[in-house]
Coordinates of C-alpha atoms in Angstrom, one line a residue:
Chain A
M21 CA -70.0 73.1 5.9
S22 CA -71.2 72.0 10.0
F23 CA -74.3 74.1 8.8
A24 CA -76.8 71.5 6.1
S25 CA -79.9 72.8 6.8
P26 CA -79.3 76.0 4.3
M27 CA -77.9 73.6 1.0
I28 CA -80.6 70.7 1.8
Q29 CA -82.3 70.1 -1.8
E30 CA -86.0 71.2 -1.0
P31 CA -88.0 69.2 -4.7
A32 CA -90.0 71.6 -7.2
S33 CA -91.7 73.2 -5.3
V34 CA -95.0 75.5 -6.6
P35 CA -95.1 78.0 -5.1
E36 CA -97.8 80.4 -3.6
P37 CA -99.9 81.9 -4.7
A38 CA -97.7 85.8 -5.3
V39 CA -99.6 89.0 -4.6
A40 CA -99.8 90.7 -8.2
A41 CA -98.2 87.7 -10.7
K42 CA -98.1 89.0 -13.9
V43 CA -96.7 85.0 -16.0
A44 CA -97.6 82.7 -13.2
A45 CA -95.8 79.6 -14.9
R46 CA -96.5 75.9 -14.0
H47 CA -95.3 72.1 -14.2
V48 CA -93.8 73.8 -17.9
N49 CA -92.0 71.3 -20.4
V50 CA -90.8 71.9 -22.6
H51 CA -89.4 69.0 -25.6
Y52 CA -86.9 68.5 -29.2
G53 CA -87.8 65.9 -30.4
E54 CA -86.7 63.9 -27.7
K55 CA -84.6 65.9 -25.5
H56 CA -86.2 66.9 -22.8
A57 CA -85.4 70.1 -22.5
L58 CA -87.2 71.8 -19.6
K59 CA -88.4 70.1 -17.1
D60 CA -91.9 71.5 -15.0
V61 CA -91.0 74.1 -14.2
S62 CA -93.8 76.1 -12.0
V63 CA -92.8 80.2 -10.6
D64 CA -94.8 83.2 -10.5
I65 CA -93.1 86.3 -12.8
P66 CA -94.6 89.5 -10.3
A67 CA -95.8 93.0 -12.3
R68 CA -94.4 95.5 -13.4
A69 CA -90.4 94.2 -12.0
V70 CA -87.9 92.7 -13.4
T71 CA -87.3 89.2 -13.1
S72 CA -84.0 87.3 -14.2
F73 CA -83.0 84.0 -15.7
I74 CA -79.7 82.9 -15.2
G75 CA -77.7 79.7 -16.1
P76 CA -75.4 77.4 -17.3
S77 CA -76.3 77.8 -21.8
G78 CA -77.9 74.8 -22.8
C79 CA -79.7 75.2 -19.2
G80 CA -83.6 75.9 -19.8
K81 CA -83.7 79.9 -19.7
S82 CA -83.6 80.9 -23.0
T83 CA -86.8 78.1 -24.2
F84 CA -88.7 79.6 -20.7
L85 CA -88.5 82.5 -22.3
R86 CA -89.9 82.4 -25.4
C87 CA -92.9 79.9 -24.0
I88 CA -94.3 83.1 -22.3
N89 CA -94.9 84.5 -26.4
R90 CA -95.0 81.1 -27.9
M91 CA -92.2 82.0 -30.0
N92 CA -91.4 78.4 -29.7
D93 CA -94.2 77.6 -31.2
T94 CA -92.7 78.5 -34.4
I95 CA -89.8 74.2 -33.8
P96 CA -91.8 72.8 -35.3
I97 CA -89.9 69.3 -33.3
C98 CA -91.5 72.0 -30.2
R99 CA -93.6 70.2 -27.4
V100 CA -94.6 72.5 -24.9
T101 CA -96.9 71.3 -21.5
G102 CA -98.1 72.8 -18.7
E103 CA -99.7 75.4 -17.6
I104 CA -98.3 79.3 -18.9
T105 CA -100.6 82.3 -17.7
I106 CA -100.6 86.4 -17.8
D107 CA -102.5 88.0 -16.2
G108 CA -105.1 84.0 -15.3
K109 CA -106.0 84.0 -18.9
D110 CA -104.0 80.5 -20.2
I111 CA -102.1 81.5 -23.2
Y112 CA -101.8 78.3 -25.0
D113 CA -105.7 77.7 -25.4
P114 CA -106.2 77.4 -28.9
R115 CA -108.9 80.0 -29.6
L116 CA -105.8 82.5 -28.2
D117 CA -104.3 84.2 -30.9
V118 CA -101.3 84.3 -31.2
V119 CA -100.3 87.5 -33.3
L120 CA -102.4 89.2 -30.5
L121 CA -100.0 87.2 -27.7
R122 CA -97.3 88.3 -28.5
A123 CA -98.2 92.4 -29.6
R124 CA -99.0 91.8 -25.4
V125 CA -94.8 90.7 -24.5
G126 CA -93.1 91.7 -26.5
M127 CA -89.1 90.7 -27.5
V128 CA -85.8 92.6 -27.5
F129 CA -82.8 89.8 -28.6
Q130 CA -79.1 89.9 -28.8
K131 CA -78.3 90.8 -31.7
P132 CA -79.8 93.6 -32.3
N133 CA -82.3 93.2 -35.5
P134 CA -83.8 96.2 -36.3
F135 CA -85.8 96.3 -40.1
P136 CA -84.6 96.9 -43.3
K137 CA -86.3 100.6 -42.7
S138 CA -86.1 104.3 -41.8
I139 CA -86.0 105.1 -38.1
Y140 CA -89.4 106.4 -38.2
E141 CA -90.9 102.6 -40.0
N142 CA -89.7 101.0 -37.5
V143 CA -90.7 101.7 -34.5
A144 CA -93.9 102.6 -36.7
Y145 CA -94.6 98.8 -38.1
G146 CA -95.7 96.9 -35.2
P147 CA -98.6 100.3 -34.2
R148 CA -99.4 100.3 -37.8
L149 CA -100.1 96.3 -37.6
H150 CA -101.9 96.1 -35.4
G151 CA -104.1 99.3 -36.1
M152 CA -103.1 101.4 -33.3
A153 CA -103.0 105.0 -34.9
K154 CA -106.1 106.5 -37.3
N155 CA -104.2 108.8 -38.5
K156 CA -100.3 110.3 -38.8
T157 CA -100.5 112.0 -36.8
E158 CA -101.4 109.1 -34.3
L159 CA -99.3 107.8 -35.7
D160 CA -96.0 110.4 -35.4
E161 CA -97.0 111.0 -31.6
I162 CA -96.5 106.9 -30.9
V163 CA -93.3 107.2 -32.1
V164 CA -91.6 110.2 -30.6
N165 CA -93.0 108.7 -27.7
S166 CA -91.7 104.7 -28.3
L167 CA -88.5 106.7 -28.7
K168 CA -88.7 108.9 -26.5
R169 CA -89.1 106.2 -23.8
A170 CA -86.3 104.1 -25.4
S171 CA -84.4 107.1 -24.6
L172 CA -83.6 106.9 -28.0
F173 CA -85.5 110.2 -29.0
E174 CA -83.0 112.7 -28.6
E175 CA -80.1 111.6 -31.0
V176 CA -82.6 111.3 -33.8
K177 CA -84.6 113.2 -34.0
D178 CA -82.5 115.0 -36.6
R179 CA -83.5 111.6 -38.3
L180 CA -86.6 109.8 -38.6
N181 CA -85.9 108.4 -42.1
D182 CA -82.2 107.2 -42.7
P183 CA -82.0 103.2 -41.9
G184 CA -82.2 101.7 -38.5
T185 CA -79.6 99.4 -39.2
G186 CA -76.7 102.5 -40.3
L187 CA -77.3 103.1 -36.1
S188 CA -74.5 102.1 -33.5
G189 CA -75.5 98.5 -32.1
G190 CA -75.8 100.7 -28.5
Q191 CA -78.4 102.2 -30.6
Q192 CA -79.2 99.9 -32.8
Q193 CA -80.8 97.7 -29.6
R194 CA -82.7 101.2 -27.9
L195 CA -84.3 100.7 -32.0
C196 CA -85.7 97.5 -30.7
I197 CA -87.3 98.6 -27.1
A198 CA -88.5 101.3 -29.0
R199 CA -90.3 99.3 -31.9
A200 CA -91.1 96.9 -28.7
I201 CA -93.0 98.8 -26.7
A202 CA -94.4 101.2 -29.6
V203 CA -97.1 98.0 -29.6
S204 CA -98.5 99.2 -26.5
P205 CA -97.5 95.6 -24.8
E206 CA -97.2 94.8 -20.8
V207 CA -94.8 91.9 -20.7
I208 CA -91.2 92.8 -22.3
L209 CA -89.5 89.3 -22.8
M210 CA -85.5 90.6 -23.4
D211 CA -83.1 87.9 -24.9
E212 CA -78.7 88.4 -23.0
P213 CA -79.7 92.1 -24.7
C214 CA -76.6 92.7 -24.0
S215 CA -74.5 91.0 -24.7
A216 CA -73.6 92.5 -28.2
L217 CA -73.2 95.9 -26.9
D218 CA -70.2 97.8 -25.3
P219 CA -69.7 99.0 -22.0
I220 CA -71.4 102.5 -22.2
A221 CA -74.4 101.5 -24.8
T222 CA -75.2 98.8 -21.5
A223 CA -74.9 101.2 -19.1
K224 CA -78.2 102.5 -21.2
I225 CA -79.7 99.9 -21.6
E226 CA -79.9 99.0 -17.6
E227 CA -80.8 102.2 -17.4
L228 CA -83.9 101.8 -19.2
I229 CA -85.0 99.2 -18.3
D230 CA -84.6 99.7 -14.8
E231 CA -87.4 103.8 -16.0
L232 CA -89.5 101.4 -18.0
R233 CA -90.5 98.9 -15.0
S234 CA -93.0 101.5 -13.9
N235 CA -94.5 100.3 -16.9
F236 CA -94.0 97.0 -17.6
T237 CA -93.0 93.2 -16.4
I238 CA -89.7 92.6 -17.3
V239 CA -88.2 89.2 -18.0
I240 CA -84.7 88.9 -18.9
V241 CA -83.0 86.9 -19.5
T242 CA -78.7 87.3 -18.7
H243 CA -75.3 85.5 -18.7
S244 CA -73.9 88.6 -17.0
M245 CA -74.1 88.0 -13.1
Q246 CA -73.7 91.5 -12.4
Q247 CA -76.4 92.6 -14.9
A248 CA -78.8 90.8 -13.4
A249 CA -77.8 91.4 -9.9
R250 CA -78.6 95.0 -11.0
V251 CA -80.9 95.3 -13.2
S252 CA -83.7 92.6 -11.4
Q253 CA -85.4 92.2 -8.5
R254 CA -86.1 88.4 -9.2
T255 CA -83.8 86.5 -10.2
A256 CA -84.5 82.7 -10.6
F257 CA -81.3 80.2 -11.5
F258 CA -81.9 77.0 -14.6
H259 CA -79.8 74.1 -14.1
L260 CA -79.7 72.0 -16.5
G261 CA -83.3 72.1 -17.8
S262 CA -85.0 72.2 -13.5
L263 CA -85.4 76.1 -12.4
V264 CA -83.3 75.3 -9.8
E265 CA -84.0 78.7 -7.8
E266 CA -85.3 81.6 -7.3
G267 CA -86.1 84.4 -5.1
S268 CA -85.3 87.8 -3.8
T269 CA -82.3 88.9 -6.6
E270 CA -80.7 90.5 -3.4
Q271 CA -81.2 86.9 -1.5
I272 CA -80.0 85.0 -4.4
F273 CA -76.7 87.0 -4.8
T274 CA -75.9 87.8 -1.3
N275 CA -77.0 84.0 0.3
P276 CA -78.2 81.4 -2.3
K277 CA -79.7 78.6 -0.3
D278 CA -79.2 75.9 -3.0
K279 CA -75.8 74.5 -3.4
R280 CA -75.9 74.1 -7.9
T281 CA -76.4 78.0 -7.9
Q282 CA -74.0 78.9 -4.9
D283 CA -71.5 77.3 -7.3
Y284 CA -72.7 78.8 -10.6
I285 CA -73.0 82.5 -9.6
T286 CA -68.9 82.2 -7.9
G287 CA -67.6 80.4 -10.2
R288 CA -67.5 77.6 -9.7
F289 CA -69.0 74.9 -12.5
G290 CA -66.8 73.3 -13.9
Chain B
M15 CA -65.8 73.6 -1.3
T16 CA -65.2 73.3 -4.8
Q17 CA -62.8 75.6 -6.5
H18 CA -63.7 78.1 -8.9
I19 CA -63.3 78.0 -12.1
V20 CA -59.6 79.9 -12.3
R21 CA -57.2 78.8 -10.1
A22 CA -55.9 82.1 -9.1
Y23 CA -58.9 82.9 -7.2
D24 CA -58.5 80.4 -5.2
E25 CA -55.5 81.6 -4.4
E26 CA -56.3 84.8 -3.4
L27 CA -58.6 84.5 -1.9
G28 CA -56.2 81.9 -0.4
A29 CA -53.3 84.4 0.2
L30 CA -56.4 86.2 2.4
S31 CA -56.9 83.1 4.6
A32 CA -53.6 82.7 5.4
K33 CA -52.5 86.1 6.1
I34 CA -55.4 86.0 8.5
N35 CA -54.2 83.0 10.1
Q36 CA -50.8 85.2 10.7
M37 CA -52.8 87.9 12.4
G38 CA -54.7 85.8 14.4
G39 CA -50.9 84.0 15.3
I40 CA -49.3 87.4 16.3
A41 CA -51.6 88.9 18.4
E42 CA -52.4 85.1 20.8
A43 CA -48.6 85.6 20.4
M44 CA -48.6 89.4 22.2
L45 CA -51.6 88.9 24.6
T46 CA -49.3 85.8 26.0
D47 CA -46.6 87.7 26.2
A48 CA -48.1 91.0 27.4
V49 CA -49.7 89.2 30.9
D50 CA -46.4 87.7 31.0
A51 CA -44.8 90.5 31.2
L52 CA -46.8 91.8 33.4
A53 CA -46.9 88.9 35.7
R54 CA -42.2 89.2 35.6
H55 CA -42.8 92.2 35.4
D56 CA -40.1 91.3 32.6
V57 CA -40.6 95.8 30.5
S58 CA -38.0 93.9 27.7
K59 CA -41.3 91.6 26.6
A60 CA -43.3 94.6 26.9
R61 CA -41.2 96.6 24.3
S62 CA -41.1 94.0 22.4
V63 CA -45.3 93.7 21.7
V64 CA -44.6 96.9 21.5
E65 CA -42.9 96.4 18.5
R66 CA -44.9 93.7 16.9
D67 CA -47.9 96.0 16.4
G68 CA -46.3 98.0 13.8
Q69 CA -46.6 94.0 12.3
L70 CA -50.2 93.6 12.8
D71 CA -50.9 97.0 10.9
A72 CA -49.0 96.4 7.8
L73 CA -51.1 92.6 8.0
Q74 CA -54.6 94.7 8.6
H75 CA -53.0 97.1 5.3
E76 CA -52.4 94.3 3.3
I77 CA -55.4 92.6 3.4
E78 CA -57.9 95.0 3.2
E79 CA -55.1 95.8 -0.5
L80 CA -55.9 92.6 -1.0
A81 CA -59.6 92.6 -1.0
V82 CA -60.1 95.4 -2.8
L83 CA -57.9 93.3 -5.4
I84 CA -60.0 90.5 -5.9
I85 CA -63.2 92.4 -5.6
A86 CA -62.2 94.7 -8.6
K87 CA -61.3 91.8 -10.4
R88 CA -63.5 88.1 -10.0
Q89 CA -66.6 90.9 -8.9
P90 CA -67.1 88.2 -5.9
M91 CA -70.8 86.8 -5.5
A92 CA -72.1 84.6 -1.6
N93 CA -70.3 82.5 -0.3
D94 CA -67.3 84.3 -1.6
L95 CA -68.0 87.9 -1.3
R96 CA -69.3 87.0 2.4
H97 CA -65.8 85.2 2.7
I98 CA -63.5 88.2 2.0
M99 CA -65.6 91.8 3.8
G100 CA -65.9 89.2 6.8
T101 CA -61.8 88.7 6.0
I102 CA -61.9 93.2 6.0
R103 CA -63.8 93.0 9.5
I104 CA -61.7 90.3 11.4
A105 CA -59.5 91.5 10.0
S106 CA -60.0 95.3 12.2
D107 CA -60.6 93.2 14.9
I108 CA -57.5 91.8 15.2
E109 CA -55.8 94.4 14.7
R110 CA -57.7 95.6 17.7
I111 CA -56.8 93.3 19.8
G112 CA -53.3 94.3 19.4
D113 CA -53.4 97.5 20.3
L114 CA -55.8 96.6 23.0
M115 CA -52.0 94.2 24.1
K116 CA -49.9 96.8 23.0
N117 CA -51.3 99.5 25.5
I118 CA -50.4 96.7 27.9
A119 CA -46.9 96.1 27.5
K120 CA -47.1 100.1 27.8
R121 CA -48.4 100.4 31.0
V122 CA -45.7 97.4 32.3
T123 CA -43.3 100.3 30.5
V124 CA -44.8 102.2 33.1
M125 CA -46.1 100.8 36.5
E126 CA -44.0 100.0 39.8
D127 CA -44.0 96.5 40.5
R128 CA -44.1 96.6 44.5
F129 CA -47.4 95.8 44.5
L130 CA -46.8 92.7 42.3
G131 CA -48.2 89.4 44.0
T132 CA -51.8 90.3 45.4
R133 CA -54.3 88.4 44.1
S134 CA -55.7 90.7 41.0
L135 CA -52.9 89.6 39.4
A136 CA -53.9 85.7 39.4
G137 CA -57.6 86.7 38.0
I138 CA -55.3 89.3 35.2
Q139 CA -54.3 85.4 34.7
H140 CA -56.8 83.2 34.4
M141 CA -58.8 86.3 32.7
A142 CA -56.2 86.4 30.3
H143 CA -56.3 82.4 29.8
L144 CA -60.3 82.4 29.1
V145 CA -59.8 85.5 26.6
L146 CA -56.4 84.1 24.4
G147 CA -58.8 80.0 24.5
Q148 CA -61.8 82.7 22.9
V149 CA -59.6 84.6 19.8
K150 CA -57.5 80.5 19.0
A151 CA -60.8 79.3 19.1
V152 CA -62.4 81.8 17.4
L153 CA -59.6 81.2 14.7
D154 CA -59.8 78.1 14.7
S155 CA -63.0 78.4 13.2
F156 CA -62.6 81.1 10.3
A157 CA -59.5 78.5 9.2
Q158 CA -61.6 75.3 9.9
K159 CA -65.2 77.4 8.0
S160 CA -67.0 76.1 12.1
A161 CA -70.6 77.6 11.7
D162 CA -71.0 75.9 14.9
L163 CA -67.0 76.6 16.3
A164 CA -67.8 80.6 16.3
R165 CA -71.4 80.2 17.9
H166 CA -70.0 78.3 20.8
V167 CA -66.8 80.6 21.6
W168 CA -69.8 83.5 21.0
L169 CA -72.2 81.8 23.7
H170 CA -69.4 81.4 26.2
D171 CA -67.9 85.2 26.6
G172 CA -69.9 85.1 29.7
E173 CA -66.9 83.6 32.2
V174 CA -64.9 87.1 31.3
D175 CA -67.2 89.2 32.1
Q176 CA -67.8 87.5 35.3
L177 CA -64.0 87.8 36.2
N178 CA -63.8 91.5 35.2
N179 CA -66.4 92.5 37.6
S180 CA -65.2 90.4 40.5
L181 CA -61.3 91.9 39.8
F182 CA -63.2 95.2 39.6
R183 CA -64.6 94.8 43.1
E184 CA -61.5 93.1 44.5
L185 CA -59.2 96.2 42.8
L186 CA -61.7 98.8 44.5
T187 CA -60.8 97.1 47.8
Y188 CA -57.2 97.3 47.5
M189 CA -57.7 101.1 46.9
M190 CA -59.7 102.1 50.0
E191 CA -57.7 99.6 52.3
D192 CA -55.0 101.5 51.1
P193 CA -54.5 104.4 49.0
R194 CA -50.6 104.5 48.2
S195 CA -52.1 101.5 45.7
I196 CA -54.6 104.2 43.6
T197 CA -51.9 104.1 41.0
F198 CA -51.3 100.6 40.0
S199 CA -54.9 98.8 40.9
T200 CA -55.7 101.3 38.5
H201 CA -53.0 100.2 35.8
L202 CA -54.4 96.8 36.7
L203 CA -58.1 97.8 36.5
F204 CA -57.3 99.2 32.9
I205 CA -54.8 95.7 31.6
A206 CA -57.9 94.0 33.4
K207 CA -60.9 96.0 30.9
N208 CA -58.2 95.7 27.7
I209 CA -58.4 91.3 28.0
E210 CA -62.1 92.0 28.4
R211 CA -62.5 93.8 25.5
A212 CA -59.9 91.6 23.7
G213 CA -62.1 89.0 24.8
D214 CA -65.5 91.3 23.1
H215 CA -63.5 91.7 19.7
A216 CA -63.2 87.7 19.7
T217 CA -66.4 87.0 19.7
N218 CA -67.2 90.2 16.4
I219 CA -65.0 87.6 15.2
A220 CA -67.3 84.5 16.3
E221 CA -70.4 86.8 14.9
T222 CA -68.0 87.3 11.6
V223 CA -67.1 83.8 11.3
Y224 CA -71.0 82.9 11.4
F225 CA -71.5 85.1 8.5
I226 CA -69.4 83.8 6.0
E227 CA -70.4 80.5 6.3
T228 CA -74.7 80.1 6.8
G229 CA -74.6 84.3 5.3
Q230 CA -77.1 84.4 8.7
Q231 CA -76.3 87.0 12.1
L232 CA -76.3 84.7 14.9
S233 CA -79.1 86.3 17.1
G234 CA -80.9 85.3 20.4
P235 CA -80.2 86.1 23.3
R236 CA -75.8 85.5 25.1
P237 CA -75.2 84.9 29.0
K238 CA -73.6 88.5 29.8
G239 CA -72.2 89.0 32.2
E240 CA -70.6 92.9 32.2
S241 CA -72.5 94.3 35.0
S242 CA -69.2 96.7 36.9
V243 CA -70.6 99.7 34.6
F244 CA -73.0 99.0 38.2
A245 CA -70.9 97.9 40.5
V246 CA -70.5 99.9 43.8
S247 CA -68.5 102.5 43.9
A248 CA -68.4 104.8 47.6
P249 CA -67.4 103.3 50.7
G250 CA -70.0 102.0 53.3
K251 CA -72.7 101.3 50.9

């Protein structure tokens, strides 16, 4: 290609303050013991939008996702430096209650992992733990609303006391999303939420993500480029622990600026 | 460009480009032969131009089918997607060039040759030479993946337009001087217009190639010489 300018690799820059950045990361580094897993990542994640993280396995995208609700704290050898703020407040402030943080920043995992309890109890667990309901009526309301917002209520309304593990994979994943939204989080992190689901269940989750973004800030890690292109408004590409490129999803998938991004999304990574 | 992990993907994209090159070769030959047939009033050559148009149509269909198949199979992204979409557009532009050449050839088969030898013919040959250069250059820009060359073609369309304008005026003068030349001159007017439009398709292809290679649209001022629509057509004015 003779036009060299779009391919020039600029040093990792700190983004300009975005209009409504819900989550802002600045110079975040993560070490697992000796391994430098995440290198100087700075990015803004806008509120009420879906941001997708893409990149090959081991590129640091899940590591970064897990920094946003301090899931990495559970790994003893993991060391996180830099700054991550939500609404301008440092989430690594030692005075911060991590349990409360995780209520504000919910998470949905790759494999649906409902508690070995009833459908009702799966959703009611969080609100009860956080004392969000004064009585049974209020708790019922939260459970029904959460199931409705997760597009699952119609399918399970007659068997709320059946075990959650008895649902199909796609239903289980929507149950996990209902469980996450029951505690009224502001941010929902999804780590490959559809990789264990069939195309129909995947389409339902994608439809749900699109509905949820009017109320939540959603960050999704996905290996499916088409999924990232379909569900997100912003896309960030990670490679070898660095954030290579971040931009509007449209731009990343039609005209990426960095050659590494282009090689990855077009299937040219060796 | 580095290769895809899936080698068959590269082969499919390569097949698309090869078909474009094949179409380009046919269209170039049709342009040369159509104008040659006109200059020599060679009706059998003109007929061969008309016949070749079918090959272009068939290739265009093959390109569209292959492009749809690749999109369905590979879900192309970024430059690959631009390449495939661009190929469909370029095929359509080349096919249109073929149609225009077929139209010229058809006119040659019905034209009387007794007005041949006017200076206008030289003008048309000159125009055809320029447009052929444009078509060749733009197809090279596609084959070489050169946005610079595509931009060059895009910027140098003005001369053809100016030639078309002067031909237009010249033929109007002939028609006013000798009404018997009106039929012949009108054919020549359409032929000149067809060649000029083939040049426009070369410009379209240049825009597509530029978009494929850079992801940007060609924009900005461009020398335009087309003003025959404003030319004075009534005598004495």
